[in-house]
CSV table of C-alpha atoms in Angstrom, one decimal:
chain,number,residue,atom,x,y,z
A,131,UNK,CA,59.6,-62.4,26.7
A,132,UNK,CA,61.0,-64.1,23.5
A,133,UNK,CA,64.7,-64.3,21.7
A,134,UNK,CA,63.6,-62.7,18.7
A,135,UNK,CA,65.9,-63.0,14.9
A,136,UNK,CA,65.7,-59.6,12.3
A,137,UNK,CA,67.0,-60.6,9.5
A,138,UNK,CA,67.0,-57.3,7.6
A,139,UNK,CA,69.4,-55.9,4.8
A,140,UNK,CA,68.5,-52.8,5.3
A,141,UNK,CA,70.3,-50.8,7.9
A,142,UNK,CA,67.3,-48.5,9.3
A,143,UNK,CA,64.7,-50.9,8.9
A,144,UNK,CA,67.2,-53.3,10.7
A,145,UNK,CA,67.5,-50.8,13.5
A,146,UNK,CA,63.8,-50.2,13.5
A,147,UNK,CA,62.4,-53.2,14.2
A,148,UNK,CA,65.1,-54.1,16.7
A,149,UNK,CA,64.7,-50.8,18.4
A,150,UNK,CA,60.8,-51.8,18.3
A,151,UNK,CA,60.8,-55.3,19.9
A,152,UNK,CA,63.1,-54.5,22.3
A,153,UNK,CA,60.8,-51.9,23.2
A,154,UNK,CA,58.3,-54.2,23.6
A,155,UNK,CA,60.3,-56.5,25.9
A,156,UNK,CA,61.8,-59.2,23.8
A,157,UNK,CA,65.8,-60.1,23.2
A,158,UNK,CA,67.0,-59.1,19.5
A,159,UNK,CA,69.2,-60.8,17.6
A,160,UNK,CA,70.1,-59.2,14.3
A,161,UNK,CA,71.4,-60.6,10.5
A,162,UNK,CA,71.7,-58.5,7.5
A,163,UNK,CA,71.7,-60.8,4.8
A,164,UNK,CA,70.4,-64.5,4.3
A,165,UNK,CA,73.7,-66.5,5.2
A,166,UNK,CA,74.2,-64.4,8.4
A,167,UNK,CA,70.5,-65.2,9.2
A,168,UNK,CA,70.6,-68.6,8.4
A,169,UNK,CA,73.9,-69.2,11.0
A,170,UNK,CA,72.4,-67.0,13.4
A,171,UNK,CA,69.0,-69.1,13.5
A,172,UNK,CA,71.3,-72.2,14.0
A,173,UNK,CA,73.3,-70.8,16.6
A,174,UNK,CA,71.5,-68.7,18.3
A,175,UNK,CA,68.1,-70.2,18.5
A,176,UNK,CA,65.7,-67.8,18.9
A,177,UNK,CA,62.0,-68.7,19.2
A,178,UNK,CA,61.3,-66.2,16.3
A,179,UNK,CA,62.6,-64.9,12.7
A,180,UNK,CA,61.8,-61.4,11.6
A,181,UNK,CA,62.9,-62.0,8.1
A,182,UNK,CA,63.2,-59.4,5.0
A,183,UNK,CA,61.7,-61.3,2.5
A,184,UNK,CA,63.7,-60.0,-0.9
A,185,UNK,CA,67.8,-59.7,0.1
A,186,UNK,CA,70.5,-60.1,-2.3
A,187,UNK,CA,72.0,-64.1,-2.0
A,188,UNK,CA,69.9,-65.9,0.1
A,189,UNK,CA,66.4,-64.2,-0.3
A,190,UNK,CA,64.1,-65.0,3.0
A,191,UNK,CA,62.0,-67.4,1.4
A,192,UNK,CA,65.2,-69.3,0.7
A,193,UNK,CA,66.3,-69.2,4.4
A,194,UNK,CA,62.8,-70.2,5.5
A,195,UNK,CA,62.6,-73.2,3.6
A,196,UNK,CA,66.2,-74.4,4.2
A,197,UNK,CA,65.3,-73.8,8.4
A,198,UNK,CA,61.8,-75.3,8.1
A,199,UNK,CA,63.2,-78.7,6.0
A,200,UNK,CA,66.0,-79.0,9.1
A,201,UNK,CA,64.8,-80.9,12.2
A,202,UNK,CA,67.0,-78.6,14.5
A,203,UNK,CA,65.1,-75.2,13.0
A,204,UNK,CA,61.9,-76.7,12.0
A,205,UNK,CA,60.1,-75.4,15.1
A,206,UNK,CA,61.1,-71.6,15.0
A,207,UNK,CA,58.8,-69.3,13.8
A,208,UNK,CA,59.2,-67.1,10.8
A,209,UNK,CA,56.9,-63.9,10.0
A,210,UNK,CA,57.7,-62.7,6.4
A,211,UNK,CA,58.9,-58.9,6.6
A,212,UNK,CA,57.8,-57.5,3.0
A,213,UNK,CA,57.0,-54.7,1.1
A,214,UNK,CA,55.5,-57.7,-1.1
A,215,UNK,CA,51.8,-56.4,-1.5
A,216,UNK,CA,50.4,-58.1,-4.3
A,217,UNK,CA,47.4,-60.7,-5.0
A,218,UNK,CA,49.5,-64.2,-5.1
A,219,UNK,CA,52.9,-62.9,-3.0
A,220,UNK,CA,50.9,-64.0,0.5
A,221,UNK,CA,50.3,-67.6,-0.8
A,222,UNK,CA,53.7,-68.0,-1.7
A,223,UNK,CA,54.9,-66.8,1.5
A,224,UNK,CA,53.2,-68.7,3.3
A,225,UNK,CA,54.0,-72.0,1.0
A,226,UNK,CA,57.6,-71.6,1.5
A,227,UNK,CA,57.1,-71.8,5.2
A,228,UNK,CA,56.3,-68.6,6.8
A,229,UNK,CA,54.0,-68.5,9.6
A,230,UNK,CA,52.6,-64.8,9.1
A,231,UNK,CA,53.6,-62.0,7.1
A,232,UNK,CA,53.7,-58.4,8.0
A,233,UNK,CA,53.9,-55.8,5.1
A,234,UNK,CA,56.1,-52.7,5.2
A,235,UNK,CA,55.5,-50.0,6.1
A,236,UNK,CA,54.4,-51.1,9.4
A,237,UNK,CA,53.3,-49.6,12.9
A,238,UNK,CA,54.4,-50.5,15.8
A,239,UNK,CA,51.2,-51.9,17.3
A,240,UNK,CA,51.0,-54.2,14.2
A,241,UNK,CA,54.6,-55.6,14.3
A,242,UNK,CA,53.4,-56.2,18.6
A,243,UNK,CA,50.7,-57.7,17.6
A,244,UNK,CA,51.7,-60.2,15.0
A,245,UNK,CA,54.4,-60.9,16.9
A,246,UNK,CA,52.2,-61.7,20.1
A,247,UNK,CA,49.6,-63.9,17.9
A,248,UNK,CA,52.8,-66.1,15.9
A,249,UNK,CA,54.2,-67.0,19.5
A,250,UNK,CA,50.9,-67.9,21.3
């Protein structure tokens, strides 16, 4: 399976997802804010980013962009966790870089499945 990033501010929804993909046979990695993210992505390398989208500092739009625009980053890919729902937030979601975005609440088959569909 993959090395997969949450970047997630939120303690339960942090522990949620990670207890979710694990579940589903991929290595977590977590961050709880933007600058933890951002070092994790660098270091760590996974082949996927989780990331909340609104986080106080570095919001996840802002981490996106600043791992998309480096060379060493560029390739990992990033699925917008938000609670973002409304006409306009997708486009701009995707425009800062994110490959797919996942709103909250979500199920576990839909966090599998967009997971599965962004690594293929």
């Amino acid at each position: 399976m993959a090395k997969l990033l949450v970047v997630e501010d939120n303690p339960q929804n942090l522990k949620l997802a990670q207890l979710l993909l694990q579940r589903a046979g991929h290595e977590v990695l977590t961050a709880t804010d933007g600058e933890a993210g951002l070092m994790q992505a660098r270091q760590g390398r996974p082949d996927m980013v989780l990331m909340d989208v609104q986080m106080p500092g570095l919001d996840g739009l802002q981490v996106t962009r600043q791992l998309k625009a480096d060379p060493a980053t560029a390739h990992i890919k990033v699925i917008a966790l938000t609670a973002l729902a409304m006409k306009g937030d997708a486009e701009r979601i995707l425009q800062a870089g994110c490959d797919a975005y996942l709103a909250k609440p979500f199920q576990y088959a839909e966090l599998v499945a967009v997971v599965d569909k962004v690594l293929t």
